[in-house]
């Protein structure tokens, strides 16, 4: 564990995680010793190639798919772009894409780009808990629908969508209407928390990223079900079975597979721990800070992502106040945290602009413990009372 993690209270694991020791150890030899280009023919190159293929097999096992369906990318953003834009070149623009109003920008923005090129785009609304309105989805799915993209776990509030049910709706529609619809899911926040079994989930495309599960930033994968035609975004030397050219980042691929493997082994234990800590967080908040709103519904969200609003306070000020005390949390998603616009996720759930701007997100991780929760609530109480004193 790094010195920083030992000495600070890092509660922003949905933004990113540090690289865990086992993962670091696994990747290190591939920087200076086993550095061969996997496309070359001599033995150190073959070592790199074998490491990539072993990593692909590890990932495939966890996703319950064939290794030939795993494509390594630079992370969630690239995988989402590949899934969404990669379909455009294989189809005319005369089709519909359906997604939800609470997707990450790495899904919303590529879809908006398709919309500018003439594709019809429909964003389905969510209820007050962040669950996609499936009745509205059923009404919007039609024969010209080519792509449905719904995220698995939301990064701001942790709400989990029922992918099995959604894929059932898609499949039934396809069968009744004899059409082809591709179901993609941005599952970047799901590893280590939920099953990634692509057969059970019924997804055709699925995006995953390494830096949410203690692997480095800049590595991830796109699962592409065999038979689905996705056009590459990057062409060149033809790596990743022509789908993603460029010399492979072997150390990161090895690290990612190890992190995914460990996160899958530890999934149930992790879930129990997150539940215990989030229950403690909420009960301590209830005892100590009464005027707050819990935006992550306990029944529909993963326990480790907890979104809270503090009416009358600015989320940004709370975050900075906590930062001074060595406590790290965020507002909404890290990508939008530099702006003072209300989160599109919280707005879609019906929160007012004020409620949204007063929100913070706490996301728990592997090394958090009960002391971190108590320290967080103590610090929060102090920050809120300090901010209240400025108002007087
Ligand atoms: C749900 C979701 N999708 C996509 C991304 C982007 O992934 P990456 O940072 O690996 O590009 C993130 C990162 O925060 C995310 O939370």
CSV table of C-alpha atoms and ligand atoms in Angstrom, one decimal:
chain,number,residue,atom,x,y,z
A,1,UNK,CA,0.0,0.0,0.0
A,2,UNK,CA,1.4,3.4,-0.9
A,3,UNK,CA,2.4,5.9,1.8
A,4,UNK,CA,-0.3,8.3,0.5
A,5,UNK,CA,-3.0,5.7,1.0
A,6,UNK,CA,-1.7,4.9,4.5
A,7,UNK,CA,-1.7,8.6,5.5
A,8,UNK,CA,-4.8,9.9,3.8
A,9,UNK,CA,-8.4,9.1,3.6
A,10,UNK,CA,-9.0,8.4,0.0
A,11,UNK,CA,-12.8,8.1,-0.7
A,12,UNK,CA,-12.9,8.6,-4.4
A,13,UNK,CA,-12.4,5.2,-5.9
A,14,UNK,CA,-15.1,5.7,-8.6
A,15,UNK,CA,-12.8,8.5,-10.0
A,16,UNK,CA,-9.8,6.3,-10.0
A,17,UNK,CA,-7.8,3.9,-7.9
A,18,UNK,CA,-4.1,3.5,-7.1
A,19,UNK,CA,-2.3,0.4,-8.6
A,20,UNK,CA,-2.3,-2.4,-6.1
A,21,UNK,CA,0.9,-4.1,-5.1
A,22,UNK,CA,0.2,-7.5,-6.7
A,23,UNK,CA,-0.7,-5.8,-10.0
A,24,UNK,CA,2.4,-3.6,-9.9
A,25,UNK,CA,4.6,-6.6,-9.3
A,26,UNK,CA,3.0,-8.5,-12.2
A,27,UNK,CA,3.6,-5.7,-14.7
A,28,UNK,CA,7.1,-4.6,-13.7
A,29,UNK,CA,9.1,-7.2,-15.6
A,30,UNK,CA,7.4,-6.1,-18.8
A,31,UNK,CA,9.0,-2.7,-18.8
A,32,UNK,CA,12.7,-3.4,-18.9
A,33,UNK,CA,13.3,-7.2,-19.1
A,34,UNK,CA,10.4,-8.7,-21.1
A,35,UNK,CA,10.1,-5.7,-23.4
A,36,UNK,CA,9.9,-7.3,-26.8
A,37,UNK,CA,7.5,-6.1,-29.5
A,38,UNK,CA,4.8,-8.8,-29.6
A,39,UNK,CA,4.8,-8.6,-33.4
A,40,UNK,CA,8.4,-9.6,-33.8
A,41,UNK,CA,9.5,-13.2,-34.2
A,42,UNK,CA,12.3,-13.8,-31.7
A,43,UNK,CA,11.8,-15.3,-28.2
A,44,UNK,CA,11.4,-12.1,-26.1
A,45,UNK,CA,8.8,-11.0,-28.5
A,46,UNK,CA,7.0,-14.3,-28.2
A,47,UNK,CA,7.1,-13.9,-24.4
A,48,UNK,CA,5.3,-10.5,-24.8
A,49,UNK,CA,2.8,-12.1,-27.2
A,50,UNK,CA,2.1,-15.0,-24.9
A,51,UNK,CA,1.6,-12.6,-22.0
A,52,UNK,CA,-1.0,-10.7,-24.0
A,53,UNK,CA,-2.8,-13.9,-25.0
A,54,UNK,CA,-2.8,-15.2,-21.4
A,55,UNK,CA,-4.2,-11.9,-20.3
A,56,UNK,CA,-6.9,-12.2,-22.9
A,57,UNK,CA,-7.8,-15.6,-21.7
A,58,UNK,CA,-8.0,-14.4,-18.1
A,59,UNK,CA,-10.4,-11.6,-19.1
A,60,UNK,CA,-12.4,-13.9,-21.3
A,61,UNK,CA,-12.9,-16.3,-18.4
A,62,UNK,CA,-14.3,-13.6,-16.2
A,63,UNK,CA,-16.6,-12.3,-19.0
A,64,UNK,CA,-17.6,-15.9,-19.9
A,65,UNK,CA,-16.7,-15.4,-23.5
A,66,UNK,CA,-14.2,-16.5,-26.0
A,67,UNK,CA,-10.7,-14.8,-25.9
A,68,UNK,CA,-11.3,-13.8,-29.6
A,69,UNK,CA,-14.1,-11.5,-28.3
A,70,UNK,CA,-11.8,-9.4,-26.1
A,71,UNK,CA,-10.1,-6.3,-27.6
A,72,UNK,CA,-7.7,-4.4,-25.4
A,73,UNK,CA,-8.1,-0.6,-25.6
A,74,UNK,CA,-6.8,2.5,-23.7
A,75,UNK,CA,-9.8,2.4,-21.4
A,76,UNK,CA,-13.5,3.1,-21.0
A,77,UNK,CA,-13.6,6.1,-23.2
A,78,UNK,CA,-12.0,4.4,-26.1
A,79,UNK,CA,-14.1,1.3,-25.7
A,80,UNK,CA,-17.3,3.3,-25.7
A,81,UNK,CA,-16.2,5.3,-28.7
A,82,UNK,CA,-15.3,2.1,-30.6
A,83,UNK,CA,-18.6,0.5,-29.8
A,84,UNK,CA,-20.7,3.5,-30.7
A,85,UNK,CA,-18.8,5.1,-33.6
A,86,UNK,CA,-17.6,1.7,-34.9
A,87,UNK,CA,-21.1,0.8,-35.9
A,88,UNK,CA,-21.6,4.0,-37.9
A,89,UNK,CA,-19.4,3.0,-40.8
A,90,UNK,CA,-21.1,-0.4,-41.1
A,91,UNK,CA,-24.5,1.2,-41.4
A,92,UNK,CA,-26.2,4.0,-43.2
A,93,UNK,CA,-27.2,6.9,-40.9
A,94,UNK,CA,-30.8,5.9,-41.4
A,95,UNK,CA,-31.1,4.3,-38.0
A,96,UNK,CA,-31.9,4.9,-34.3
A,97,UNK,CA,-29.7,4.8,-31.3
A,98,UNK,CA,-31.2,4.5,-27.9
A,99,UNK,CA,-29.4,5.4,-24.7
A,100,UNK,CA,-30.2,6.9,-21.3
A,101,UNK,CA,-30.0,10.4,-19.9
A,102,UNK,CA,-27.6,9.3,-17.1
A,103,UNK,CA,-24.8,7.9,-19.2
A,104,UNK,CA,-21.2,8.9,-18.8
A,105,UNK,CA,-20.0,11.6,-21.2
A,106,UNK,CA,-17.9,8.9,-22.8
A,107,UNK,CA,-21.2,7.5,-24.2
A,108,UNK,CA,-23.2,10.7,-24.5
A,109,UNK,CA,-20.7,12.6,-26.6
A,110,UNK,CA,-20.0,9.9,-29.2
A,111,UNK,CA,-23.7,9.4,-29.6
A,112,UNK,CA,-24.2,13.2,-30.0
A,113,UNK,CA,-21.6,13.0,-32.8
A,114,UNK,CA,-23.7,10.3,-34.5
A,115,UNK,CA,-26.7,12.6,-34.1
A,116,UNK,CA,-24.9,15.4,-35.9
A,117,UNK,CA,-24.3,13.0,-38.8
A,118,UNK,CA,-28.0,12.3,-39.1
A,119,UNK,CA,-28.5,9.3,-36.8
A,120,UNK,CA,-31.8,9.5,-34.8
A,121,UNK,CA,-30.9,9.5,-31.1
A,122,UNK,CA,-33.3,8.9,-28.2
A,123,UNK,CA,-32.2,9.3,-24.6
A,124,UNK,CA,-34.5,7.5,-22.2
A,125,UNK,CA,-35.4,9.2,-18.9
A,126,UNK,CA,-34.8,7.7,-15.4
A,127,UNK,CA,-37.0,7.7,-12.3
A,128,UNK,CA,-36.1,9.4,-9.0
A,129,UNK,CA,-33.7,6.6,-8.1
A,130,UNK,CA,-31.9,6.7,-11.4
A,131,UNK,CA,-33.5,3.6,-12.9
A,132,UNK,CA,-34.1,3.7,-16.6
A,133,UNK,CA,-37.8,4.0,-17.5
A,134,UNK,CA,-38.3,0.7,-19.2
A,135,UNK,CA,-41.9,1.5,-20.3
A,136,UNK,CA,-40.6,4.5,-22.2
A,137,UNK,CA,-37.8,2.2,-23.6
A,138,UNK,CA,-40.3,-0.3,-24.8
A,139,UNK,CA,-42.2,2.4,-26.6
A,140,UNK,CA,-39.1,3.9,-28.3
A,141,UNK,CA,-37.5,0.7,-29.5
A,142,UNK,CA,-38.4,0.2,-33.2
A,143,UNK,CA,-37.3,-1.6,-36.3
A,144,UNK,CA,-34.9,1.1,-37.3
A,145,UNK,CA,-33.1,0.8,-33.9
A,146,UNK,CA,-29.5,-0.4,-34.5
A,147,UNK,CA,-27.9,0.2,-31.1
A,148,UNK,CA,-29.1,0.3,-27.5
A,149,UNK,CA,-26.5,1.5,-25.0
A,150,UNK,CA,-27.2,1.5,-21.3
A,151,UNK,CA,-24.7,1.7,-18.6
A,152,UNK,CA,-24.4,-1.1,-15.9
A,153,UNK,CA,-23.4,0.9,-12.8
A,154,UNK,CA,-23.7,4.7,-12.8
A,155,UNK,CA,-20.5,6.5,-11.8
A,156,UNK,CA,-22.2,9.3,-9.9
A,157,UNK,CA,-24.8,7.6,-7.8
A,158,UNK,CA,-24.0,3.9,-8.2
A,159,UNK,CA,-27.4,2.9,-9.5
A,160,UNK,CA,-27.4,-0.6,-11.2
A,161,UNK,CA,-29.5,-1.1,-14.3
A,162,UNK,CA,-31.1,-4.5,-14.9
A,163,UNK,CA,-29.1,-5.5,-18.0
A,164,UNK,CA,-30.6,-9.0,-18.1
A,165,UNK,CA,-34.1,-7.5,-18.3
A,166,UNK,CA,-33.1,-4.9,-20.9
A,167,UNK,CA,-31.4,-7.5,-23.1
A,168,UNK,CA,-34.6,-9.7,-22.8
A,169,UNK,CA,-36.7,-6.8,-24.0
A,170,UNK,CA,-34.2,-6.2,-26.9
A,171,UNK,CA,-34.2,-9.9,-27.9
A,172,UNK,CA,-37.9,-10.3,-27.8
A,173,UNK,CA,-38.4,-7.2,-30.0
A,174,UNK,CA,-35.8,-8.6,-32.4
A,175,UNK,CA,-37.5,-11.9,-32.6
A,176,UNK,CA,-40.9,-10.5,-33.1
A,177,UNK,CA,-39.8,-8.0,-35.7
A,178,UNK,CA,-37.0,-9.9,-37.4
A,179,UNK,CA,-34.4,-7.1,-37.0
A,180,UNK,CA,-30.9,-6.8,-35.6
A,181,UNK,CA,-30.3,-4.6,-32.6
A,182,UNK,CA,-26.9,-4.4,-30.9
A,183,UNK,CA,-26.9,-4.0,-27.1
A,184,UNK,CA,-23.9,-2.2,-25.6
A,185,UNK,CA,-23.2,-1.5,-22.0
A,186,UNK,CA,-20.7,0.8,-20.4
A,187,UNK,CA,-19.7,-1.4,-17.5
A,188,UNK,CA,-16.7,0.6,-16.4
A,189,UNK,CA,-17.9,0.9,-12.8
A,190,UNK,CA,-19.0,-2.7,-12.5
A,191,UNK,CA,-15.9,-4.9,-12.1
A,192,UNK,CA,-15.3,-6.1,-8.6
A,193,UNK,CA,-18.9,-5.2,-7.7
A,194,UNK,CA,-21.1,-7.3,-10.0
A,195,UNK,CA,-21.0,-10.3,-12.3
A,196,UNK,CA,-19.5,-9.5,-15.8
A,197,UNK,CA,-20.9,-12.7,-17.4
A,198,UNK,CA,-21.8,-11.6,-20.9
A,199,UNK,CA,-24.0,-14.6,-21.5
A,200,UNK,CA,-26.1,-14.0,-18.4
A,201,UNK,CA,-26.2,-10.2,-19.0
A,202,UNK,CA,-27.1,-10.7,-22.7
A,203,UNK,CA,-24.9,-7.9,-23.9
A,204,UNK,CA,-23.3,-7.8,-27.4
A,205,UNK,CA,-20.7,-5.1,-26.6
A,206,UNK,CA,-19.3,-4.2,-23.2
A,207,UNK,CA,-16.7,-1.6,-22.1
A,208,UNK,CA,-14.4,-2.0,-19.1
A,209,UNK,CA,-11.6,0.1,-17.7
A,210,UNK,CA,-8.5,-0.8,-15.6
A,211,UNK,CA,-8.1,2.2,-13.4
A,212,UNK,CA,-11.3,1.6,-11.4
A,213,UNK,CA,-9.9,-1.8,-10.2
A,214,UNK,CA,-6.4,-1.0,-9.1
A,215,UNK,CA,-4.7,-1.3,-12.5
A,216,UNK,CA,-3.1,1.7,-14.2
A,217,UNK,CA,-4.9,4.4,-16.1
A,218,UNK,CA,-4.9,4.0,-19.9
A,219,UNK,CA,-6.0,0.4,-20.3
A,220,UNK,CA,-9.3,-1.4,-20.7
A,221,UNK,CA,-11.2,-3.6,-23.0
A,222,UNK,CA,-14.1,-3.8,-25.3
A,223,UNK,CA,-16.0,-7.1,-25.5
A,224,UNK,CA,-17.4,-7.7,-29.0
A,225,UNK,CA,-19.6,-10.7,-29.4
A,226,UNK,CA,-18.5,-12.9,-32.3
A,227,UNK,CA,-20.4,-12.0,-35.4
A,228,UNK,CA,-21.0,-8.4,-34.5
A,229,UNK,CA,-19.4,-6.0,-37.1
A,230,UNK,CA,-17.6,-3.1,-35.5
A,231,UNK,CA,-15.3,-1.0,-37.6
A,232,UNK,CA,-11.9,0.0,-36.1
A,233,UNK,CA,-11.3,3.6,-35.0
A,234,UNK,CA,-7.5,3.2,-35.4
A,235,UNK,CA,-5.9,1.6,-38.4
A,236,UNK,CA,-2.2,0.7,-38.9
A,237,UNK,CA,-0.3,-2.5,-38.2
A,238,UNK,CA,-3.4,-4.6,-37.6
A,239,UNK,CA,-2.9,-5.5,-33.9
A,240,UNK,CA,-5.8,-6.7,-31.9
A,241,UNK,CA,-7.1,-8.7,-34.8
A,242,UNK,CA,-7.2,-5.6,-37.0
A,243,UNK,CA,-9.5,-3.9,-34.5
A,244,UNK,CA,-7.0,-1.6,-32.7
A,245,UNK,CA,-3.7,-1.0,-34.4
A,246,UNK,CA,-0.7,0.2,-32.5
A,247,UNK,CA,2.0,-1.8,-30.6
A,248,UNK,CA,0.3,-3.3,-27.6
A,249,UNK,CA,0.9,-1.9,-24.1
A,250,UNK,CA,2.1,-5.2,-22.7
A,251,UNK,CA,2.7,-4.2,-19.1
A,252,UNK,CA,-0.6,-2.5,-18.8
A,253,UNK,CA,-2.5,-5.4,-20.5
A,254,UNK,CA,-0.8,-7.8,-18.0
A,255,UNK,CA,-1.7,-5.5,-15.1
A,256,UNK,CA,-5.3,-5.1,-16.2
A,257,UNK,CA,-5.9,-8.9,-16.5
A,258,UNK,CA,-4.3,-9.4,-13.0
A,259,UNK,CA,-6.5,-6.6,-11.5
A,260,UNK,CA,-9.6,-8.0,-13.2
A,261,UNK,CA,-8.8,-11.5,-12.0
A,262,UNK,CA,-8.3,-10.3,-8.4
A,263,UNK,CA,-11.3,-8.1,-8.4
A,264,UNK,CA,-13.4,-11.1,-9.5
A,265,UNK,CA,-12.0,-13.4,-6.8
A,266,UNK,CA,-12.7,-10.7,-4.2
A,267,UNK,CA,-16.1,-9.6,-5.5
A,268,UNK,CA,-18.3,-11.1,-2.8
A,269,UNK,CA,-16.0,-10.3,0.1
A,270,UNK,CA,-15.8,-6.8,-1.3
A,271,UNK,CA,-19.5,-6.4,-1.6
A,272,UNK,CA,-20.0,-7.4,2.1
A,273,UNK,CA,-17.3,-5.0,3.2
A,274,UNK,CA,-18.8,-2.1,1.1
A,275,UNK,CA,-22.2,-2.8,2.5
A,276,UNK,CA,-21.0,-2.7,6.1
A,277,UNK,CA,-19.0,0.5,5.6
A,278,UNK,CA,-21.8,2.3,3.7
A,279,UNK,CA,-24.3,1.3,6.4
A,280,UNK,CA,-22.0,2.7,9.0
A,281,UNK,CA,-21.5,5.9,6.9
A,282,UNK,CA,-25.2,6.4,6.6
A,283,UNK,CA,-26.1,5.6,10.2
A,284,UNK,CA,-23.3,7.9,11.5
A,285,UNK,CA,-24.5,10.7,9.2
A,286,UNK,CA,-28.0,10.2,10.5
A,287,UNK,CA,-26.8,10.6,14.0
A,288,UNK,CA,-24.6,13.5,13.4
A,289,UNK,CA,-25.7,15.5,10.4
A,290,UNK,CA,-29.4,15.5,10.0
A,291,UNK,CA,-29.9,18.0,7.2
A,292,UNK,CA,-28.6,16.0,4.2
A,293,UNK,CA,-30.2,14.1,1.4
A,294,UNK,CA,-29.1,10.6,0.3
A,295,UNK,CA,-29.2,10.6,-3.5
A,296,UNK,CA,-28.1,6.9,-3.9
A,297,UNK,CA,-31.1,4.7,-3.2
A,298,UNK,CA,-30.0,1.8,-0.9
A,299,UNK,CA,-32.0,-0.8,-2.8
A,300,UNK,CA,-30.9,0.0,-6.3
A,301,UNK,CA,-27.3,1.1,-5.9
A,302,UNK,CA,-23.9,-0.6,-5.4
A,303,UNK,CA,-23.1,0.0,-1.7
A,304,UNK,CA,-19.6,1.6,-2.4
A,305,UNK,CA,-20.9,4.7,-4.3
A,306,UNK,CA,-22.8,7.1,-2.1
A,307,UNK,CA,-24.0,10.4,-3.4
A,308,UNK,CA,-25.1,13.0,-0.8
A,309,UNK,CA,-26.6,16.6,-1.0
A,310,UNK,CA,-26.2,19.2,1.8
A,311,UNK,CA,-28.8,21.8,1.2
A,312,UNK,CA,-27.5,25.4,1.6
A,313,UNK,CA,-23.8,24.4,1.0
A,314,UNK,CA,-21.8,24.1,-2.2
A,315,UNK,CA,-20.4,20.7,-2.9
A,316,UNK,CA,-17.2,22.2,-4.3
A,317,UNK,CA,-16.6,24.1,-1.0
A,318,UNK,CA,-17.2,20.9,1.0
A,319,UNK,CA,-14.7,19.0,-1.2
A,320,UNK,CA,-12.0,21.7,-0.8
A,321,UNK,CA,-12.6,21.8,3.0
A,322,UNK,CA,-12.3,18.0,3.3
A,323,UNK,CA,-9.2,18.1,1.1
A,324,UNK,CA,-7.5,20.4,3.6
A,325,UNK,CA,-8.1,17.6,6.2
A,326,UNK,CA,-6.6,14.9,4.0
A,327,UNK,CA,-9.9,13.5,2.9
A,328,UNK,CA,-10.6,13.0,-0.8
A,329,UNK,CA,-14.1,12.9,-2.2
A,330,UNK,CA,-15.6,14.3,-5.4
A,331,UNK,CA,-18.6,16.0,-6.9
A,332,UNK,CA,-20.4,14.0,-9.6
A,333,UNK,CA,-17.9,12.6,-12.1
A,334,UNK,CA,-14.3,13.5,-12.1
A,335,UNK,CA,-14.5,14.6,-15.7
A,336,UNK,CA,-17.2,17.2,-15.0
A,337,UNK,CA,-16.0,18.3,-11.6
A,338,UNK,CA,-14.1,21.3,-12.9
A,339,UNK,CA,-17.3,22.9,-14.0
A,340,UNK,CA,-20.1,24.4,-11.8
A,341,UNK,CA,-22.8,23.1,-14.0
A,342,UNK,CA,-25.2,20.8,-12.1
A,343,UNK,CA,-24.7,17.1,-12.8
A,344,UNK,CA,-26.8,15.8,-15.8
A,345,UNK,CA,-27.3,12.6,-13.8
A,346,UNK,CA,-28.8,14.3,-10.7
A,347,UNK,CA,-30.9,16.7,-12.8
A,348,UNK,CA,-32.3,13.7,-14.7
A,349,UNK,CA,-33.3,12.2,-11.4
A,350,UNK,CA,-35.3,15.3,-10.6
A,351,UNK,CA,-32.9,17.1,-8.2
A,352,UNK,CA,-33.1,20.9,-8.3
A,353,UNK,CA,-30.0,22.8,-9.4
A,354,UNK,CA,-29.3,23.7,-5.8
A,355,UNK,CA,-29.6,20.2,-4.6
A,356,UNK,CA,-27.3,19.0,-7.4
A,357,UNK,CA,-24.7,21.7,-6.8
A,358,UNK,CA,-24.7,20.8,-3.1
A,359,UNK,CA,-23.8,17.2,-3.7
A,360,UNK,CA,-20.7,15.2,-3.1
A,361,UNK,CA,-19.8,11.6,-4.0
A,362,UNK,CA,-18.1,9.2,-1.6
A,363,UNK,CA,-16.8,6.1,-3.2
A,364,UNK,CA,-15.2,3.4,-1.1
A,365,UNK,CA,-12.4,1.0,-1.9
A,366,UNK,CA,-10.3,-1.9,-0.9
A,367,UNK,CA,-8.3,-0.4,2.0
A,368,UNK,CA,-11.0,1.7,3.6
A,369,UNK,CA,-12.1,0.8,7.1
A,370,UNK,CA,-14.4,2.0,9.8
A,371,UNK,CA,-11.9,4.7,11.0
A,372,UNK,CA,-12.0,6.3,7.6
A,373,UNK,CA,-15.8,6.5,7.9
A,374,UNK,CA,-15.7,8.1,11.4
A,375,UNK,CA,-12.9,10.5,10.3
A,376,UNK,CA,-14.9,11.5,7.2
A,377,UNK,CA,-18.0,12.3,9.2
A,378,UNK,CA,-16.0,14.2,11.9
A,379,UNK,CA,-14.3,16.2,9.2
A,380,UNK,CA,-17.5,16.8,7.3
A,381,UNK,CA,-19.2,18.1,10.5
A,382,UNK,CA,-16.3,20.5,11.0
A,383,UNK,CA,-16.3,21.7,7.4
A,384,UNK,CA,-20.1,22.3,7.4
A,385,UNK,CA,-19.9,24.3,10.6
A,386,UNK,CA,-17.0,26.3,9.3
A,387,UNK,CA,-18.9,27.0,6.0
A,388,UNK,CA,-22.0,27.9,8.0
A,389,UNK,CA,-20.0,30.4,10.0
A,390,UNK,CA,-18.9,32.2,6.8
A,391,UNK,CA,-22.5,32.7,5.9
A,392,UNK,CA,-23.3,34.6,9.1
B,1,LIG,C1,-19.2,4.9,-16.2
B,1,LIG,C2,-17.9,5.4,-16.8
B,1,LIG,N1,-17.7,5.2,-18.2
B,1,LIG,C3,-16.6,5.6,-18.8
B,1,LIG,C4,-15.5,6.2,-18.1
B,1,LIG,C5,-14.3,6.5,-18.8
B,1,LIG,O1,-13.3,5.5,-18.6
B,1,LIG,P1,-11.8,5.9,-18.8
B,1,LIG,O2,-11.4,6.9,-17.7
B,1,LIG,O3,-11.1,4.5,-18.6
B,1,LIG,O4,-11.6,6.4,-20.2
B,1,LIG,C6,-15.7,6.4,-16.7
B,1,LIG,C7,-14.6,7.0,-15.9
B,1,LIG,O5,-14.8,7.7,-14.9
B,1,LIG,C8,-16.9,5.9,-16.1
B,1,LIG,O6,-17.1,6.1,-14.7
